[in-house]
Short mmCIF file of C-alpha atoms in Angstrom, two decimals:
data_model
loop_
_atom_site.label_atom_id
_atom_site.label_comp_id
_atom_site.label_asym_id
_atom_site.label_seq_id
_atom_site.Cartn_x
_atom_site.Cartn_y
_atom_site.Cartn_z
CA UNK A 1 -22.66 15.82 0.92
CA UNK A 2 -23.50 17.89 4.75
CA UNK A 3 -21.06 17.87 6.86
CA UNK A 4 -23.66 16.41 9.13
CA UNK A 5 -23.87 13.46 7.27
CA UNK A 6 -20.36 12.54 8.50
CA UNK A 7 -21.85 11.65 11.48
CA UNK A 8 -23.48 8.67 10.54
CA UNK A 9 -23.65 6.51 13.43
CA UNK A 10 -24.34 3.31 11.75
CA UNK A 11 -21.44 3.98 9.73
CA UNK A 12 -19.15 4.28 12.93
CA UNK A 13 -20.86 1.53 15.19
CA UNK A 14 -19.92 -1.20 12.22
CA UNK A 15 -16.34 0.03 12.10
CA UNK A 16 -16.23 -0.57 15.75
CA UNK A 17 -17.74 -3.64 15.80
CA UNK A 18 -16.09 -4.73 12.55
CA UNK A 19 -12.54 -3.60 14.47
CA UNK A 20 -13.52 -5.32 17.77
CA UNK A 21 -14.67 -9.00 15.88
CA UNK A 22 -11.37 -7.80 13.88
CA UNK A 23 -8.95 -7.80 17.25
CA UNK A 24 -10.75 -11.12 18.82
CA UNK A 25 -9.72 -13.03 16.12
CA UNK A 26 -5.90 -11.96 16.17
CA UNK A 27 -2.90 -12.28 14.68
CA UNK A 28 -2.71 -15.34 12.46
CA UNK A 29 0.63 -16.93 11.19
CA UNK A 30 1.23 -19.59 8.77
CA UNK A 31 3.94 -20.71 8.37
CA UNK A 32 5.22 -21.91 5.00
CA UNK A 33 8.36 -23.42 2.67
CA UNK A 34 8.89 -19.16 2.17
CA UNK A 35 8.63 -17.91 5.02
CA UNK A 36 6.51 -17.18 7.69
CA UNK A 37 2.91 -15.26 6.55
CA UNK A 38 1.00 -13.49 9.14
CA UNK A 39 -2.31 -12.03 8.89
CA UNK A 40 -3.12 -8.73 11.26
CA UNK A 41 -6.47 -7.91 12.93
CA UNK A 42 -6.81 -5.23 10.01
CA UNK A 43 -6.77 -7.55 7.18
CA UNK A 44 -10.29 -8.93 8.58
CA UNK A 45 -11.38 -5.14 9.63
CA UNK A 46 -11.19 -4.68 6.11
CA UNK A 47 -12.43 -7.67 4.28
CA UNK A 48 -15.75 -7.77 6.51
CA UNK A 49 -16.16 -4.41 5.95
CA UNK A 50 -16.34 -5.13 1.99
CA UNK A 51 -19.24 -6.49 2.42
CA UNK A 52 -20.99 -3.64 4.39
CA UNK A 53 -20.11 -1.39 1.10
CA UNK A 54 -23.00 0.17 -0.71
CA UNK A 55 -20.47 -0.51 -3.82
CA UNK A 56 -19.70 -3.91 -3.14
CA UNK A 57 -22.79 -5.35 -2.17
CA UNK A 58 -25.46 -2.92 -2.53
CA UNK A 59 -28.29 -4.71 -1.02
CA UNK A 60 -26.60 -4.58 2.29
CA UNK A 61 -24.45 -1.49 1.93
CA UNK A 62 -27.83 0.46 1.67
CA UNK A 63 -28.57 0.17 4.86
CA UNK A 64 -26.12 2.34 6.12
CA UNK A 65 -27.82 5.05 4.30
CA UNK A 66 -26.84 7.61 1.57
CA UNK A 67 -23.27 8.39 0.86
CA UNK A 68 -21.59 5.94 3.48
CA UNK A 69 -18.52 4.98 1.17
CA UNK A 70 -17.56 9.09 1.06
CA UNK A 71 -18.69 9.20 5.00
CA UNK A 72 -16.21 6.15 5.57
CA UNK A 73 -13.48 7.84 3.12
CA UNK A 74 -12.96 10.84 5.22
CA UNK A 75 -12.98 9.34 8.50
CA UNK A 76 -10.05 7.34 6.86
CA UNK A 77 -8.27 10.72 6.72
CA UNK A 78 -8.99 11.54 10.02
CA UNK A 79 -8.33 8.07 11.68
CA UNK A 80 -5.18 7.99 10.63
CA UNK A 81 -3.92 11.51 12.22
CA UNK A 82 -3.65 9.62 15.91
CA UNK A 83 -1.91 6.68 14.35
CA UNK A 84 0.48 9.00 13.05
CA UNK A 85 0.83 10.58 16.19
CA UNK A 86 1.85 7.15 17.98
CA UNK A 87 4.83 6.78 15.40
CA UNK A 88 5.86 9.69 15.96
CA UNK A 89 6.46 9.29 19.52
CA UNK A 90 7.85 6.77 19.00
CA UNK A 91 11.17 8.66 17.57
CA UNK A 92 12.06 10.83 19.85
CA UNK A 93 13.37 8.00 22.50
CA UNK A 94 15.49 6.83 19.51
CA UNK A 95 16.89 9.23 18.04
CA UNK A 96 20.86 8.68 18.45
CA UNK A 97 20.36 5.32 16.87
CA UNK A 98 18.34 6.47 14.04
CA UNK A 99 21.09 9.40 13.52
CA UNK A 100 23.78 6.66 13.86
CA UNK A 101 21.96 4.86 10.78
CA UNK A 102 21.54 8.22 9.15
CA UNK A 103 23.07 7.68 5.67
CA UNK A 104 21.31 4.23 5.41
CA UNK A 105 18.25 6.27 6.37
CA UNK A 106 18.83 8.67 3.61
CA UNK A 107 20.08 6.74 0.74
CA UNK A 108 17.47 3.96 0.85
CA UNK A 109 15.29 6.65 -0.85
CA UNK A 110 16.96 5.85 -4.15
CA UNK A 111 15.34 1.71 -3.55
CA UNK A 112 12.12 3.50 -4.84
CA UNK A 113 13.78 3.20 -8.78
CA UNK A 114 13.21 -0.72 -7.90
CA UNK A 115 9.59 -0.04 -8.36
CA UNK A 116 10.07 -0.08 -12.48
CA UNK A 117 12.77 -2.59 -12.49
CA UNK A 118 9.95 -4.79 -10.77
CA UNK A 119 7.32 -4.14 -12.69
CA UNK A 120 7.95 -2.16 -16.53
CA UNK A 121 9.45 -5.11 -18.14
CA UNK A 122 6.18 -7.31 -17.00
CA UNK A 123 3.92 -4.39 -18.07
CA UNK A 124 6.17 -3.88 -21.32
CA UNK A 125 7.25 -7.04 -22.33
CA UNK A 126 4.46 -8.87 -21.05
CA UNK A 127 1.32 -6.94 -20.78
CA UNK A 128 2.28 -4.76 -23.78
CA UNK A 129 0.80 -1.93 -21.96
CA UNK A 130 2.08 1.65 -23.85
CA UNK A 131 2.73 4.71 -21.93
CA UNK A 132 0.36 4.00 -19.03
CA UNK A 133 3.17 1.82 -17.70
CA UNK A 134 5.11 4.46 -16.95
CA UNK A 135 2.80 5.88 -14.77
CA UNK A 136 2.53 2.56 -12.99
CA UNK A 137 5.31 2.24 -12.01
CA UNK A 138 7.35 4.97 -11.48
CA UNK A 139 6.45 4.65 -8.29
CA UNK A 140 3.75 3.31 -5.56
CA UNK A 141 1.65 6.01 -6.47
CA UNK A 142 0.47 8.01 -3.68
CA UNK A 143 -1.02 11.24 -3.82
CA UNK A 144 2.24 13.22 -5.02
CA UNK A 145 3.00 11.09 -7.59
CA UNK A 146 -0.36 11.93 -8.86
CA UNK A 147 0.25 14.96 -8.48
CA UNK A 148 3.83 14.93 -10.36
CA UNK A 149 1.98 12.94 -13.57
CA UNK A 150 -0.88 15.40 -13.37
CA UNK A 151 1.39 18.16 -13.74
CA UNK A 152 3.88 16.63 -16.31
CA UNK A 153 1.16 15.14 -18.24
CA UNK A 154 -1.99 15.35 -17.07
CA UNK A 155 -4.41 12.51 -15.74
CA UNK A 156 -6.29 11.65 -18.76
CA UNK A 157 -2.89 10.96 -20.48
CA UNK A 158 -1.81 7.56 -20.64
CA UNK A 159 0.67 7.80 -17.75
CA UNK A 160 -2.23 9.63 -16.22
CA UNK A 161 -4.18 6.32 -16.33
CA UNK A 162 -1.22 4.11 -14.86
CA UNK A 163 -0.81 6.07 -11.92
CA UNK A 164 -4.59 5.88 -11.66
CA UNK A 165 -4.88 2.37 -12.06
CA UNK A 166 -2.18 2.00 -9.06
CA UNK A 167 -3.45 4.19 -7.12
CA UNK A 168 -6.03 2.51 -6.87
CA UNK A 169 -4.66 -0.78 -6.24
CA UNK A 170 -2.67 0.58 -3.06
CA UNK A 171 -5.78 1.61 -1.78
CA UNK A 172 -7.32 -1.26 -1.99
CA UNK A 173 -3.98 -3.89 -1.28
CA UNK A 174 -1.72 -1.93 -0.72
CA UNK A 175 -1.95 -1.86 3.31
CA UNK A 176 -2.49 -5.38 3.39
CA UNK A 177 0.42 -6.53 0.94
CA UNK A 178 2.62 -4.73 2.68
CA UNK A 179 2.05 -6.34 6.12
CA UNK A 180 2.70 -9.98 4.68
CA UNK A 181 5.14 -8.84 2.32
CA UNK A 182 7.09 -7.97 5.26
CA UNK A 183 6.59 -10.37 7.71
CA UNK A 184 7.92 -12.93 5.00
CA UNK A 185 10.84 -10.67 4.54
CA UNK A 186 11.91 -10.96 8.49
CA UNK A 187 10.92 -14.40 8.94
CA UNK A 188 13.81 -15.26 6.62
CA UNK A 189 16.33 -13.65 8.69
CA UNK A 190 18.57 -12.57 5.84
CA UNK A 191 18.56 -8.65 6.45
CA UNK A 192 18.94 -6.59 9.51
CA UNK A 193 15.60 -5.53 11.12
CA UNK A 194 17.01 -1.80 10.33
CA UNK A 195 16.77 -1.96 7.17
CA UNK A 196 13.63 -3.74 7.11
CA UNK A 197 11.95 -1.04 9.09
CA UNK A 198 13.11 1.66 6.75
CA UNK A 199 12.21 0.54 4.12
CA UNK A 200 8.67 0.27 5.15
CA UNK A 201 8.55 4.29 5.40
CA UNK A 202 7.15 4.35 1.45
CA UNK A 203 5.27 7.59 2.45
CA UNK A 204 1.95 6.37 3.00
CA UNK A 205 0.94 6.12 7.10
CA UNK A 206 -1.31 3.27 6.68
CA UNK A 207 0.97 1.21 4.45
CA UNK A 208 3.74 2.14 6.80
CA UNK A 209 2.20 0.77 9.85
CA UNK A 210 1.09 -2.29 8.50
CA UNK A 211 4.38 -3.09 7.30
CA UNK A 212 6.38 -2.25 10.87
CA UNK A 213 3.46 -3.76 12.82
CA UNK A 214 3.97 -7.33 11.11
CA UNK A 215 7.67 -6.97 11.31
CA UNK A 216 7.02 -6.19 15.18
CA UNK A 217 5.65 -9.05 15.52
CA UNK A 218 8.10 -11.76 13.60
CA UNK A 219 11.00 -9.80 15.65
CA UNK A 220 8.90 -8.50 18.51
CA UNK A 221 12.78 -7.75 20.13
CA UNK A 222 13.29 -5.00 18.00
CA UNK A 223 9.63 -3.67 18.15
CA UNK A 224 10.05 -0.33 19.32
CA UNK A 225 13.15 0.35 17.35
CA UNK A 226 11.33 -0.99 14.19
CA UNK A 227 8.35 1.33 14.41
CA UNK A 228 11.06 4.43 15.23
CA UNK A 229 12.78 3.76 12.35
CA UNK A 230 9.57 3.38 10.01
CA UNK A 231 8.66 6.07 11.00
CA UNK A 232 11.71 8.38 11.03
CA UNK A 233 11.73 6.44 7.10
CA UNK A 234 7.90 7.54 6.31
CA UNK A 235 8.88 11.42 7.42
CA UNK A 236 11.90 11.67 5.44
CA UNK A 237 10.04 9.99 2.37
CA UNK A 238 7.29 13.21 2.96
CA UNK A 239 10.07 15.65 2.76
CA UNK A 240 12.18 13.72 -0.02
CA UNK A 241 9.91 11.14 -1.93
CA UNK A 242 8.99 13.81 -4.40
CA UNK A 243 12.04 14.85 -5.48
CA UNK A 244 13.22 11.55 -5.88
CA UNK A 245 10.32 10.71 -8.37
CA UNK A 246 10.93 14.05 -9.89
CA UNK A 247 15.21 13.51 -10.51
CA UNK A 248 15.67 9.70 -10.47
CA UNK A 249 12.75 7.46 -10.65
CA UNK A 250 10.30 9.40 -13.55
CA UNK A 251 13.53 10.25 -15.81
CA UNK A 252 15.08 6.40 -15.08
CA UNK A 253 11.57 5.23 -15.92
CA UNK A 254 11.33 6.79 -19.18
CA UNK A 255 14.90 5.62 -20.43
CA UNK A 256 14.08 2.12 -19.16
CA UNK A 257 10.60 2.61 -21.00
CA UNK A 258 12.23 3.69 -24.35
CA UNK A 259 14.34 0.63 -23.60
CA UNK A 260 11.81 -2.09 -22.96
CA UNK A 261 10.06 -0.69 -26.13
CA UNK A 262 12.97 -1.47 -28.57
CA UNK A 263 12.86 -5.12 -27.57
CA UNK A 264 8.63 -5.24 -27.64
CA UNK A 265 6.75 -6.15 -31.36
CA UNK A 266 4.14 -3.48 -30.07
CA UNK A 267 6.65 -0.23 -29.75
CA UNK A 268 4.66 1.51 -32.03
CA UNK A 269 1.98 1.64 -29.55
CA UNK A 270 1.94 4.45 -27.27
CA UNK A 271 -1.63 4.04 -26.22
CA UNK A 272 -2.83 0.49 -25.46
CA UNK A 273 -5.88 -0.96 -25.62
CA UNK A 274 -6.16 -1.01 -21.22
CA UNK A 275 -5.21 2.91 -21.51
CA UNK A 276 -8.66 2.98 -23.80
CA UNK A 277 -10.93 1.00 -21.21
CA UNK A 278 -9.91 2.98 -18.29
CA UNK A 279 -9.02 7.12 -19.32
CA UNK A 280 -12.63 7.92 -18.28
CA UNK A 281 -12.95 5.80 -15.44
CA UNK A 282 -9.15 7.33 -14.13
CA UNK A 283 -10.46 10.87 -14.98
CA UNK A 284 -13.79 10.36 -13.16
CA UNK A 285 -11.85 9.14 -9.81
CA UNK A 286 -10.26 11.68 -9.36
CA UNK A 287 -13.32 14.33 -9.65
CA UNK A 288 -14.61 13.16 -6.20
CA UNK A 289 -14.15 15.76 -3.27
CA UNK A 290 -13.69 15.68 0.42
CA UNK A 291 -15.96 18.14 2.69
CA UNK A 292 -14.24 20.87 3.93
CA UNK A 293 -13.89 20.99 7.62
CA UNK A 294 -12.43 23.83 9.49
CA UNK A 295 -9.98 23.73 12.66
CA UNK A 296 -13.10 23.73 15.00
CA UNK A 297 -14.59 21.02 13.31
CA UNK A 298 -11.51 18.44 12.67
CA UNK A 299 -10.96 18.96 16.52
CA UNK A 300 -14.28 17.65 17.04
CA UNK A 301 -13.69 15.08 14.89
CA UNK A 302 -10.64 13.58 16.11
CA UNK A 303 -12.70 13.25 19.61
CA UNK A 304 -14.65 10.94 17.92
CA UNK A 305 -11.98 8.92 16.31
CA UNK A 306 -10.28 9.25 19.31
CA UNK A 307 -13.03 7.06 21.36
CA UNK A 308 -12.94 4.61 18.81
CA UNK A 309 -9.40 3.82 18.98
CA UNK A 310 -9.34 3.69 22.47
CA UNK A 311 -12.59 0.68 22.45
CA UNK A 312 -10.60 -0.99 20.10
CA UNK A 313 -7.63 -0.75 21.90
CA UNK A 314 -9.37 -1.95 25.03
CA UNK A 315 -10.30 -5.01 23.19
CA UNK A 316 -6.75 -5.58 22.31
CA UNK A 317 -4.64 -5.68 25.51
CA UNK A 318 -7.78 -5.39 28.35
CA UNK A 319 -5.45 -3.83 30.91
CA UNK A 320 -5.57 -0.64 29.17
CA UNK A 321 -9.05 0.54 29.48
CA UNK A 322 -10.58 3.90 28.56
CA UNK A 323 -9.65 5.73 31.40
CA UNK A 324 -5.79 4.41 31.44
CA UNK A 325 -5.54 4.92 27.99
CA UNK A 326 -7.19 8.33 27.72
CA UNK A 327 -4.01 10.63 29.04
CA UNK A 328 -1.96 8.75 26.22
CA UNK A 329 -4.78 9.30 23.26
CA UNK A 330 -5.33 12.80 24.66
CA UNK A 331 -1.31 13.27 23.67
CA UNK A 332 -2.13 12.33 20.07
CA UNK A 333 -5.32 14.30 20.04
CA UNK A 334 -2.67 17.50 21.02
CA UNK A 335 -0.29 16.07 18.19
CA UNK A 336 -2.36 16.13 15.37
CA UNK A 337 -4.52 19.46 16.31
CA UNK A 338 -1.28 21.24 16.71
CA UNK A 339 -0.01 19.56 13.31
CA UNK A 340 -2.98 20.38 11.34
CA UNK A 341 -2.80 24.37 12.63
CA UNK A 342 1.04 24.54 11.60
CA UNK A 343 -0.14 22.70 7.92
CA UNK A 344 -3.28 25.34 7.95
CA UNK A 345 -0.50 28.45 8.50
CA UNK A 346 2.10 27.51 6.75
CA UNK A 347 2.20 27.02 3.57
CA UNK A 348 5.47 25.32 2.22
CA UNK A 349 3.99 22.04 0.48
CA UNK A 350 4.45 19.58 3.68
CA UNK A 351 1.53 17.41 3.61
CA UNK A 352 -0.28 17.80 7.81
CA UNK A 353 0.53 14.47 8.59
CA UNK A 354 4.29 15.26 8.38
CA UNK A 355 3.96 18.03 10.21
CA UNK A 356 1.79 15.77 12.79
CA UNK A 357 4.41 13.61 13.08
CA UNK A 358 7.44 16.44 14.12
CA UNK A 359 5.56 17.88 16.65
CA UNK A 360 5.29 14.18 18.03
CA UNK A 361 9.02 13.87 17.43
CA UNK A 362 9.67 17.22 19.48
CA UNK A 363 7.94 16.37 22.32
CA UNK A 364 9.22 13.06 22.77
CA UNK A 365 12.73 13.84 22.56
CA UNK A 366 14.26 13.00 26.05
CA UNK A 367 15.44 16.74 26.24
CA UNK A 368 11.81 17.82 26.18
CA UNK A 369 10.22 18.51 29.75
CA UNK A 370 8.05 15.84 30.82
CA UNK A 371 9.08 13.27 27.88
CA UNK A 372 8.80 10.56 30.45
CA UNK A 373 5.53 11.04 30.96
CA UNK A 374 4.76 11.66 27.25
CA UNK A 375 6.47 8.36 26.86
CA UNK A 376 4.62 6.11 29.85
CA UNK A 377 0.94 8.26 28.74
CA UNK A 378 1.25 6.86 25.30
CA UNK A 379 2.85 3.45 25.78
CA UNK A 380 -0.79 2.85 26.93
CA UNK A 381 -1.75 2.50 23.32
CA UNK A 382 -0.57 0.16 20.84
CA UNK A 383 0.01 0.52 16.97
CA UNK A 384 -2.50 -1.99 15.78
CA UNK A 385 -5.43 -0.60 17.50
CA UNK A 386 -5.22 2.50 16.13
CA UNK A 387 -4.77 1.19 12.66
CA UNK A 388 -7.39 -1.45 12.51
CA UNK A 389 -10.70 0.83 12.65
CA UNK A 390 -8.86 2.50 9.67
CA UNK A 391 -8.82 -0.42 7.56
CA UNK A 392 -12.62 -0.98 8.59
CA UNK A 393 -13.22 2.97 7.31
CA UNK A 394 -11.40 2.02 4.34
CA UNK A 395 -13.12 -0.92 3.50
CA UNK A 396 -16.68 1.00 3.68
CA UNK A 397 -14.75 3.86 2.00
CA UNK A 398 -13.97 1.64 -1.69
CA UNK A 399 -15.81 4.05 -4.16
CA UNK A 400 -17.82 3.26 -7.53
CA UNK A 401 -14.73 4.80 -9.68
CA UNK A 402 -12.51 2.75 -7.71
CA UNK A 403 -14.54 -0.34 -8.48
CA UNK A 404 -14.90 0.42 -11.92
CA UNK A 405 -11.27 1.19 -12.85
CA UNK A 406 -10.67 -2.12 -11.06
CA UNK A 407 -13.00 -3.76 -13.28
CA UNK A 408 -11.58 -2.63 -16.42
CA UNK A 409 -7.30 -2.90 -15.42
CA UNK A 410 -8.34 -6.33 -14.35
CA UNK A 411 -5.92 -8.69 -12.81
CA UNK A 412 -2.85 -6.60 -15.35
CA UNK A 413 -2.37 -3.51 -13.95
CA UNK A 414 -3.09 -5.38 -10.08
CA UNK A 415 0.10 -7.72 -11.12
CA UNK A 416 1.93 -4.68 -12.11
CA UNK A 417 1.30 -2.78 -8.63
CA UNK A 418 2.10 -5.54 -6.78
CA UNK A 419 5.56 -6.19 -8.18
CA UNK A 420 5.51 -2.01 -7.83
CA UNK A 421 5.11 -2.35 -4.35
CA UNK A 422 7.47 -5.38 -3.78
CA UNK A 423 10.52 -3.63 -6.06
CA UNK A 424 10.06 -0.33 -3.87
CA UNK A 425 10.50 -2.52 -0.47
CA UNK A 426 13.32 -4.78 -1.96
CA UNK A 427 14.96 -1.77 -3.41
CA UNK A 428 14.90 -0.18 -0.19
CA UNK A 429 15.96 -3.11 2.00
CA UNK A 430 19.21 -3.69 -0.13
CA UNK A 431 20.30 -0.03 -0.38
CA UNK A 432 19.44 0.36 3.39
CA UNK A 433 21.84 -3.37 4.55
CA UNK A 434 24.26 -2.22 2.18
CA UNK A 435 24.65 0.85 4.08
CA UNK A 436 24.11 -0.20 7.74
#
């Protein structure tokens, strides 16, 4: 694909519109016998987008023209560099409480093993899935858990296929089953809002803001504090997340694995018949590629992104126009250029957003010069706006591979990321109270 071809405009005039129709309709609660439900703007960004994808629908989606799903997929990438940004700022004014809650903070990593205590015995007992379920749900799957199976034993493996197959899911529920799995959580008012917000840092950005953004709205008291603390959660799950798969959650997997199997009639069966239907269709996912673009060219980029989120955000709360929310956009902008140099020169393995995300930190700390004004520039934008166009890109973005592995895990290996992503949150939440 050109690099020219990323600027589509049909592609980017729907995601605005699609975001703007998106913010008019709101936040929508329900409330029910479990809790409280909410729906965010982005959960309709996305779903009307759906139906603009040339994978989804193809008689409409063509219309966009050639290659809009990978057009959409990389402004996905770059959409959420601002976002990141915002959270980021959003530490640095909090930082002796989230130091206070420091052990909390760090221990709450080990919740992630509640992601196969959730979800192996269903795929094991249940499902009678083989080795693929190990994969699954090991963890929430993000890119360095595919990463960590690739390495250990390689994507068309079995396991290969299970982290594949949730992958996938997260990308295409993920964001959104976070934001009403946590909204439920706080409307109960059974855990404090600290340990909520932590455990919402599951080291993805967009899952992590949907999930702080609905509890910022059932506790809107604790708003900024929750998105500080999500955030301060999502860094340290960059820096840590890894190892913790690595040491605890892969090895604990396996042993509950071998476990599980002794109990199952199918333990013979390392390879089952959904580890069959979908090796190709895993393999084939993950051959797609990006365009390259340099420094020069991202900067560019993020302008346009950039004036996107700040129409949307318009929408959203009116008194913040363009022009009064430009200085505070213009901040991120500086965040995530300056981020994506240090990730371009150094080379230690910490993905750009992370390093987005400190240099957001640093210059919001209230011993940084001019930290007020960093602070009253950027207050001018809100979480949701940002995040909503991203879910519109990401509903454009779903691919043919994606599609097709969905097709063949069916409604099996969706159950088992779901109950992945719940044990990884309830995990979290328990470690982090017990702590606080």
């Amino acid at each position: 694909m050109d690099k020219k071809a990323l600027l589509n405009w049909k592609v980017h005039a729907l995601a605005i519109v699609l975001s703007v129709i998106a913010e008019l309709i709101g936040i929508t609660r329900f409330t029910t016998g479990i809790g409280v439900i909410l729906f965010l703007p982005l959960l309709y960004a996305f779903i009307m987008a759906l139906a603009f994808n040339e994978n989804v629908v193809p008689s409409v989606g063509k219309h966009l023209g050639q290659h809009s799903s990978h057009i959409a997929s990389q402004w996905v990438l770059i959409g959420i560099m601002p976002f990141i940004a915002k959270f980021g700022v959003g530490i640095g004014p909090n930082i002796d409480k989230i130091i206070a809650a420091g052990p909390a903070l760090l221990l709450q990593e080990i919740g992630n093993v509640a992601t196969a205590l959730f979800a192996l015995p269903v795929a094991v007992l249940l499902f009678k899935m083989g080795r693929e379920a190990i994969g699954a749900t090991h963890s929430i799957a993000r890119e360095p858990n595919i990463a960590l199976v690739a390495d250990k034993y390689g994507l068309k493996s079995a396991e290969g296929v299970g982290v594949m197959g949730v992958y996938v899911m997260g990308t295409l529920f993920g964001t959104i089953y976070f934001s009403i799995m946590a909204g439920l959580f706080a409307s109960w008012d059974l855990f404090d809002y600290r340990a909520l917000a932590m455990a919402c840092g599951v080291g993805s950005g967009s899952m992590m803001g949907a999930c702080s953004a609905a509890l910022g709205e059932v506790l809107p008291q604790f708003k900024e504090d929750i998105a500080a603390f999500a955030a301060s959660s999502n860094l340290l799950t960059y820096a840590t997340g890894l190892f913790v798969s690595v040491f605890v959650a892969l090895p604990f997997t396996e042993a509950l694995y071998k476990l599980l199997k002794s109990f199952s009639k199918g333990k013979g069966e390392e390879h089952s018949e959904l580890a069959q239907l979908t090796a190709q269709n895993g393999a084939d996912y993950t051959e797609e590629k990006e365009v390259s673009l340099s420094i020069t060219e991202t900067a560019l980029a993020l302008i346009l992104s950039s004036f996107v989120g700040l129409i949307v955000n318009w929408v959203n709360t009116p008194a913040n126009d363009i022009l009064t929310a430009l200085p505070g956009m213009a901040i991120f902008w500086g965040c995530s250029l300056i981020g994506l140099v240090i990730y371009k020169f150094v080379k230690i393995g910490v993905p750009a957003v992370a390093w987005i995300s400190t240099v957001a930190i640093i210059i919001s700390l209230p011993q940084f010069p001019f930290s007020a004004q960093v602070a009253e520039y950027t207050g001018k934008v809100g979480f949701l706006p940002l995040l909503t166009p991203v879910l519109a890109y990401a509903g454009l973005a779903i691919s043919k591979m994606e599609i097709k592995l969905f097709k063949a895990a069916g409604f099996k290996i969706a159950l088992v990321a779901l109950l992945a992503f719940t044990g990884t949150y309830v995990g979290s939440v328990i470690i982090a109270q017990a702590m606080l």
